[in-house]
mmCIF file of C-alpha atoms in Angstrom:
data_model
loop_
_atom_site.group_PDB
_atom_site.id
_atom_site.type_symbol
_atom_site.label_atom_id
_atom_site.label_comp_id
_atom_site.label_asym_id
_atom_site.label_seq_id
_atom_site.Cartn_x
_atom_site.Cartn_y
_atom_site.Cartn_z
ATOM 1 C CA MET A 1 15.951 9.359 0.264
ATOM 2 C CA THR A 2 19.819 9.154 -0.232
ATOM 3 C CA THR A 3 21.413 9.298 -4.263
ATOM 4 C CA THR A 4 23.609 4.724 -3.876
ATOM 5 C CA THR A 5 26.372 4.680 -5.685
ATOM 6 C CA GLY A 6 24.853 2.243 -8.090
ATOM 7 C CA THR A 7 26.884 -0.414 -6.662
ATOM 8 C CA ASP A 8 25.007 -0.991 -3.228
ATOM 9 C CA TRP A 9 22.008 -3.111 -4.384
ATOM 10 C CA HIS A 10 19.862 -4.155 -1.427
ATOM 11 C CA ALA A 11 20.186 -0.779 -1.604
ATOM 12 C CA TRP A 12 18.043 0.192 -4.449
ATOM 13 C CA GLN A 13 15.834 -2.773 -3.728
ATOM 14 C CA GLU A 14 14.520 -0.928 -0.588
ATOM 15 C CA SER A 15 14.607 1.854 -2.239
ATOM 16 C CA TRP A 16 11.833 -0.158 -5.129
ATOM 17 C CA ASP A 17 10.106 -1.343 -2.683
ATOM 18 C CA ARG A 18 9.343 1.804 -0.300
ATOM 19 C CA GLN A 19 8.419 4.190 -3.759
ATOM 20 C CA GLN A 20 6.274 1.009 -4.366
ATOM 21 C CA GLU A 21 4.379 0.231 -0.705
ATOM 22 C CA TRP A 22 3.792 4.498 -1.522
ATOM 23 C CA TYR A 23 0.857 3.529 -3.801
ATOM 24 C CA MET A 24 -0.003 0.783 -2.466
ATOM 25 C CA PRO A 25 0.738 0.028 1.655
ATOM 26 C CA ASP A 26 -0.623 -3.387 1.213
ATOM 27 C CA ARG A 27 2.151 -4.475 -0.983
ATOM 28 C CA GLU A 28 3.468 -7.627 1.032
ATOM 29 C CA GLU A 29 -0.119 -8.847 1.964
ATOM 30 C CA ARG A 30 -0.293 -9.723 -1.390
ATOM 31 C CA PHE A 31 3.068 -10.937 -1.861
ATOM 32 C CA ARG A 32 2.572 -13.342 1.430
ATOM 33 C CA VAL A 33 -0.307 -14.620 0.108
ATOM 34 C CA MET A 34 0.352 -15.454 -3.315
ATOM 35 C CA LEU A 35 3.010 -17.483 -1.234
ATOM 36 C CA ASP A 36 1.003 -19.125 1.223
ATOM 37 C CA MET A 37 -0.406 -20.363 -2.021
ATOM 38 C CA VAL A 38 2.722 -21.474 -3.740
ATOM 39 C CA GLU A 39 3.626 -24.103 -0.537
ATOM 40 C CA ALA A 40 -0.193 -24.857 -0.246
ATOM 41 C CA LEU A 41 -0.321 -26.011 -3.915
ATOM 42 C CA VAL A 42 3.058 -26.554 -4.922
ATOM 43 C CA GLY A 43 5.779 -26.508 -1.962
ATOM 44 C CA THR A 44 8.482 -25.419 -1.133
ATOM 45 C CA ALA A 45 10.693 -26.803 -2.728
ATOM 46 C CA PRO A 46 9.018 -25.188 -6.349
ATOM 47 C CA ARG A 47 10.304 -23.699 -9.965
ATOM 48 C CA VAL A 48 8.966 -20.822 -10.679
ATOM 49 C CA LEU A 49 8.446 -18.636 -13.731
ATOM 50 C CA ASP A 50 8.812 -14.219 -12.085
ATOM 51 C CA LEU A 51 7.269 -13.170 -15.301
ATOM 52 C CA ALA A 52 8.127 -9.566 -15.443
ATOM 53 C CA CYS A 53 10.216 -9.471 -12.634
ATOM 54 C CA GLY A 54 11.313 -6.080 -12.539
ATOM 55 C CA THR A 55 14.280 -6.180 -9.222
ATOM 56 C CA GLY A 56 12.931 -9.330 -8.787
ATOM 57 C CA SER A 57 10.398 -8.610 -5.926
ATOM 58 C CA ILE A 58 8.930 -11.594 -5.954
ATOM 59 C CA THR A 59 11.876 -13.628 -6.350
ATOM 60 C CA GLY A 60 13.318 -12.293 -3.550
ATOM 61 C CA ARG A 61 10.511 -12.201 -1.726
ATOM 62 C CA LEU A 62 10.228 -16.651 -2.870
ATOM 63 C CA LEU A 63 13.680 -17.791 -2.188
ATOM 64 C CA ALA A 64 13.792 -16.017 1.868
ATOM 65 C CA ARG A 65 11.454 -17.888 2.497
ATOM 66 C CA PHE A 66 11.617 -21.210 0.734
ATOM 67 C CA PRO A 67 15.230 -21.607 0.226
ATOM 68 C CA GLU A 68 14.704 -24.842 -1.771
ATOM 69 C CA ALA A 69 12.451 -22.725 -4.769
ATOM 70 C CA THR A 70 14.190 -21.935 -8.050
ATOM 71 C CA SER A 71 13.558 -18.422 -9.795
ATOM 72 C CA VAL A 72 13.630 -17.591 -13.147
ATOM 73 C CA GLY A 73 12.855 -14.128 -13.864
ATOM 74 C CA VAL A 74 11.835 -12.226 -16.915
ATOM 75 C CA ASP A 75 11.994 -8.759 -18.348
ATOM 76 C CA LEU A 76 12.265 -5.976 -20.818
ATOM 77 C CA ASP A 77 13.589 -2.985 -17.669
ATOM 78 C CA PRO A 78 16.521 -2.515 -18.811
ATOM 79 C CA ALA A 79 17.764 -0.599 -15.646
ATOM 80 C CA LEU A 80 15.431 -2.657 -13.662
ATOM 81 C CA LEU A 81 16.653 -5.913 -14.651
ATOM 82 C CA ALA A 82 20.548 -3.937 -14.055
ATOM 83 C CA ILE A 83 19.114 -4.133 -10.126
ATOM 84 C CA ALA A 84 17.777 -6.905 -10.721
ATOM 85 C CA GLU A 85 20.730 -9.150 -11.658
ATOM 86 C CA GLY A 86 23.118 -7.043 -9.002
ATOM 87 C CA THR A 87 21.249 -8.410 -6.595
ATOM 88 C CA PHE A 88 20.911 -12.068 -7.600
ATOM 89 C CA GLY A 89 23.797 -12.240 -9.557
ATOM 90 C CA GLY A 90 25.727 -15.502 -8.328
ATOM 91 C CA ASP A 91 23.003 -17.217 -6.739
ATOM 92 C CA ASP A 92 23.094 -20.729 -9.100
ATOM 93 C CA ARG A 93 18.396 -20.457 -8.456
ATOM 94 C CA VAL A 94 18.379 -17.662 -10.323
ATOM 95 C CA THR A 95 18.424 -17.133 -13.847
ATOM 96 C CA LEU A 96 17.140 -13.463 -15.302
ATOM 97 C CA VAL A 97 16.071 -13.932 -19.081
ATOM 98 C CA THR A 98 15.850 -10.042 -20.967
ATOM 99 C CA ALA A 99 12.230 -10.143 -22.773
ATOM 100 C CA ASP A 100 9.536 -9.172 -24.324
ATOM 101 C CA LEU A 101 6.690 -10.210 -23.347
ATOM 102 C CA LYS A 102 4.437 -8.637 -26.394
ATOM 103 C CA ASP A 103 6.501 -10.845 -29.044
ATOM 104 C CA PRO A 104 4.929 -14.062 -29.556
ATOM 105 C CA ALA A 105 8.793 -15.726 -29.264
ATOM 106 C CA TRP A 106 9.594 -14.286 -25.113
ATOM 107 C CA VAL A 107 9.090 -18.079 -24.601
ATOM 108 C CA THR A 108 11.726 -19.223 -26.966
ATOM 109 C CA ARG A 109 14.771 -17.989 -24.360
ATOM 110 C CA LEU A 110 12.929 -20.054 -21.401
ATOM 111 C CA PRO A 111 15.530 -21.480 -20.024
ATOM 112 C CA TYR A 112 12.873 -24.670 -18.832
ATOM 113 C CA ASP A 113 9.694 -25.271 -20.858
ATOM 114 C CA THR A 114 7.674 -26.067 -18.041
ATOM 115 C CA PHE A 115 7.208 -24.364 -14.774
ATOM 116 C CA ASP A 116 4.890 -25.007 -11.356
ATOM 117 C CA ALA A 117 4.578 -21.466 -10.369
ATOM 118 C CA VAL A 118 4.157 -18.656 -12.565
ATOM 119 C CA LEU A 119 4.101 -15.127 -11.014
ATOM 120 C CA THR A 120 4.410 -11.601 -11.114
ATOM 121 C CA ALA A 121 3.002 -9.045 -9.568
ATOM 122 C CA THR A 122 1.818 -4.487 -10.824
ATOM 123 C CA ALA A 123 2.702 -5.413 -13.834
ATOM 124 C CA LEU A 124 0.555 -6.622 -16.371
ATOM 125 C CA HIS A 125 -1.516 -3.830 -16.699
ATOM 126 C CA TRP A 126 0.884 -2.545 -19.282
ATOM 127 C CA LEU A 127 -0.644 -4.760 -21.538
ATOM 128 C CA PHE A 128 -3.845 -4.502 -23.189
ATOM 129 C CA THR A 129 -6.546 -6.646 -22.580
ATOM 130 C CA GLU A 130 -5.819 -9.108 -26.357
ATOM 131 C CA PRO A 131 -2.182 -8.903 -25.994
ATOM 132 C CA LEU A 132 -2.922 -9.733 -21.910
ATOM 133 C CA ALA A 133 -5.151 -12.415 -23.448
ATOM 134 C CA ALA A 134 -2.812 -13.870 -25.349
ATOM 135 C CA LEU A 135 0.492 -14.417 -22.446
ATOM 136 C CA TYR A 136 -2.333 -16.294 -20.483
ATOM 137 C CA GLY A 137 -2.611 -18.231 -23.603
ATOM 138 C CA GLN A 138 1.295 -18.431 -23.350
ATOM 139 C CA VAL A 139 1.521 -18.976 -19.938
ATOM 140 C CA ALA A 140 -1.079 -21.645 -19.047
ATOM 141 C CA GLU A 141 1.428 -24.075 -22.072
ATOM 142 C CA LEU A 142 3.741 -23.260 -19.950
ATOM 143 C CA VAL A 143 2.209 -24.098 -16.020
ATOM 144 C CA ARG A 144 2.261 -28.507 -15.742
ATOM 145 C CA ASP A 145 -0.606 -30.110 -14.756
ATOM 146 C CA GLY A 146 -1.265 -29.010 -10.828
ATOM 147 C CA GLY A 147 0.554 -26.455 -11.317
ATOM 148 C CA VAL A 148 -0.472 -22.627 -10.503
ATOM 149 C CA PHE A 149 -0.299 -18.638 -12.345
ATOM 150 C CA MET A 150 -1.294 -15.968 -9.967
ATOM 151 C CA ASN A 151 -1.300 -12.740 -10.886
ATOM 152 C CA ALA A 152 -1.639 -9.608 -8.794
ATOM 153 C CA ASP A 153 -2.997 -6.186 -10.028
ATOM 154 C CA HIS A 154 -5.102 -3.808 -10.443
ATOM 155 C CA MET A 155 -8.544 -4.565 -11.560
ATOM 156 C CA ILE A 156 -11.604 -1.884 -10.284
ATOM 157 C CA ASP A 157 -14.996 -3.501 -10.932
ATOM 158 C CA GLU A 158 -16.920 -1.040 -12.612
ATOM 159 C CA ARG A 159 -20.120 -1.535 -11.935
ATOM 160 C CA THR A 160 -19.128 1.240 -8.153
ATOM 161 C CA PRO A 161 -18.364 4.012 -9.891
ATOM 162 C CA ARG A 162 -18.968 5.845 -6.324
ATOM 163 C CA ILE A 163 -17.306 3.319 -3.719
ATOM 164 C CA ASN A 164 -14.354 3.591 -5.842
ATOM 165 C CA ALA A 165 -13.864 7.227 -6.176
ATOM 166 C CA ALA A 166 -14.457 7.323 -2.521
ATOM 167 C CA GLU A 167 -11.544 4.273 -2.187
ATOM 168 C CA ARG A 168 -9.576 6.290 -4.495
ATOM 169 C CA ALA A 169 -9.534 9.890 -2.457
ATOM 170 C CA ARG A 170 -8.841 8.105 0.868
ATOM 171 C CA ARG A 171 -6.136 6.083 -0.676
ATOM 172 C CA HIS A 172 -4.841 9.789 -2.457
ATOM 173 C CA ALA A 173 -4.822 11.466 1.244
ATOM 174 C CA HIS A 174 -2.715 9.432 2.516
ATOM 175 C CA MET A 175 -0.289 9.338 -0.020
ATOM 176 C CA ASP A 176 -0.609 12.546 -0.497
ATOM 177 C CA GLN A 177 0.311 12.752 3.340
ATOM 178 C CA ALA A 178 3.635 10.288 3.414
ATOM 179 C CA LYS A 179 4.733 12.699 0.379
ATOM 180 C CA ALA A 180 4.708 15.469 2.278
ATOM 181 C CA ASN A 181 6.304 13.505 5.073
ATOM 182 C CA GLY A 182 9.398 12.827 2.923
ATOM 183 C CA ALA A 183 7.741 9.559 0.154
ATOM 184 C CA VAL A 184 9.149 9.604 -2.956
ATOM 185 C CA ASP A 185 6.568 8.409 -5.997
ATOM 186 C CA TRP A 186 7.667 6.707 -9.319
ATOM 187 C CA ALA A 187 8.646 9.597 -11.144
ATOM 188 C CA GLU A 188 11.318 10.964 -8.667
ATOM 189 C CA TRP A 189 12.667 7.888 -8.335
ATOM 190 C CA TRP A 190 13.304 7.519 -11.866
ATOM 191 C CA GLN A 191 15.052 10.778 -11.787
ATOM 192 C CA LEU A 192 17.432 9.436 -8.923
ATOM 193 C CA ALA A 193 18.546 6.419 -11.442
ATOM 194 C CA ALA A 194 19.078 8.364 -14.160
ATOM 195 C CA GLN A 195 21.690 10.466 -11.578
ATOM 196 C CA ASP A 196 23.153 6.912 -10.694
ATOM 197 C CA PRO A 197 26.486 6.857 -12.646
ATOM 198 C CA VAL A 198 25.656 2.762 -13.205
ATOM 199 C CA LEU A 199 21.956 2.713 -13.562
ATOM 200 C CA ALA A 200 22.324 5.639 -16.257
ATOM 201 C CA GLU A 201 22.334 4.605 -19.246
ATOM 202 C CA PRO A 202 20.218 1.005 -18.916
ATOM 203 C CA THR A 203 17.182 4.398 -17.173
ATOM 204 C CA ALA A 204 18.125 5.819 -20.712
ATOM 205 C CA ARG A 205 17.848 2.461 -22.098
ATOM 206 C CA ARG A 206 14.028 1.580 -20.206
ATOM 207 C CA PHE A 207 12.714 5.912 -21.199
ATOM 208 C CA GLU A 208 14.098 4.553 -24.809
ATOM 209 C CA ILE A 209 11.745 1.231 -24.816
ATOM 210 C CA TYR A 210 8.650 2.382 -22.819
ATOM 211 C CA GLY A 211 8.161 6.352 -23.113
ATOM 212 C CA GLU A 212 7.445 8.546 -19.894
ATOM 213 C CA HIS A 213 5.117 5.496 -19.311
ATOM 214 C CA ALA A 214 3.600 2.695 -20.622
ATOM 215 C CA ASP A 215 -0.148 2.160 -21.543
ATOM 216 C CA GLY A 216 -2.222 -0.330 -20.731
ATOM 217 C CA ASP A 217 -5.553 -2.030 -19.597
ATOM 218 C CA THR A 218 -7.002 -2.547 -16.120
ATOM 219 C CA PRO A 219 -9.696 -4.906 -16.869
ATOM 220 C CA SER A 220 -12.083 -6.518 -13.305
ATOM 221 C CA VAL A 221 -11.632 -9.941 -12.097
ATOM 222 C CA GLU A 222 -14.360 -11.510 -13.939
ATOM 223 C CA TRP A 223 -12.436 -10.786 -16.451
ATOM 224 C CA HIS A 224 -8.903 -11.954 -15.967
ATOM 225 C CA THR A 225 -11.223 -15.257 -14.603
ATOM 226 C CA ARG A 226 -12.458 -15.722 -17.595
ATOM 227 C CA THR A 227 -9.695 -15.701 -19.655
ATOM 228 C CA LEU A 228 -7.745 -17.819 -17.391
ATOM 229 C CA ARG A 229 -10.683 -20.480 -17.686
ATOM 230 C CA ASP A 230 -11.081 -20.180 -21.026
ATOM 231 C CA SER A 231 -6.673 -20.640 -21.846
ATOM 232 C CA GLY A 232 -7.064 -23.201 -20.201
ATOM 233 C CA PHE A 233 -6.790 -23.621 -16.690
ATOM 234 C CA ALA A 234 -8.755 -25.501 -14.423
ATOM 235 C CA GLU A 235 -9.612 -23.645 -11.417
ATOM 236 C CA VAL A 236 -9.426 -19.733 -10.815
ATOM 237 C CA ARG A 237 -10.700 -17.099 -8.732
ATOM 238 C CA PRO A 238 -8.972 -14.733 -6.672
ATOM 239 C CA VAL A 239 -7.345 -15.633 -3.646
ATOM 240 C CA TRP A 240 -6.848 -11.955 -2.376
ATOM 241 C CA ARG A 241 -8.992 -8.074 -2.943
ATOM 242 C CA SER A 242 -8.719 -4.542 -1.351
ATOM 243 C CA PRO A 243 -10.903 -2.197 -2.732
ATOM 244 C CA SER A 244 -9.110 -1.032 -6.188
ATOM 245 C CA ASP A 245 -6.674 -4.703 -6.338
ATOM 246 C CA ALA A 246 -6.782 -7.681 -6.706
ATOM 247 C CA LEU A 247 -4.349 -11.636 -6.551
ATOM 248 C CA VAL A 248 -6.173 -13.897 -9.120
ATOM 249 C CA LEU A 249 -4.791 -17.776 -9.150
ATOM 250 C CA ALA A 250 -5.194 -20.685 -12.081
ATOM 251 C CA LEU A 251 -4.588 -23.608 -11.156
ATOM 252 C CA LYS A 252 -4.114 -26.297 -14.148
#
């Protein structure tokens, strides 16, 4: 990838997407199903909370598909938020909030008390199960009656170790081939960000906050569905699955 100047925010968004797709070739499919279910359950002009929004991957796809939607993105990562701010700055449909989801007071930073939909993807595995369960309780309070929460993430079924190993081996073989063809991985992407004159400082702060990589858990689909029901959602089920990941939908 050619290093950008830091002002070409579209290029940074594209590079983030390509890096994420190296790990998850079906990334767009989960986003499509997520937005299909948003439309089915809360319509085409929802107020959305983009939870652990990163660069705003969900927000960008939401607004492209539903121009009348509004989005509040919340994250702690200063570098990814800088890209989100560069991308969505001036768009009055988007509000970005800096907050730590492990801090119980993060909800006080939000501009609204309730949302039609709370959406997140490939982010909450950075939390251990206890703080994640607490977060689910807070999310349940933020989703209006009839509203939805969706989480697309790594959700491993530990009951099938041979299947898991075979799928992982195949996936990593494809990743190795893509890497040989020039794909940029997570570590290399951050090295490029650190070299950019605009992103260098927020990238340094990002690693002060998280270290090289945050720890967390990848509980099963069953854990997520049970915990969301216990948190107050009326209906919970996966609406998309791959051998290693799932999109769980919870209806208030």
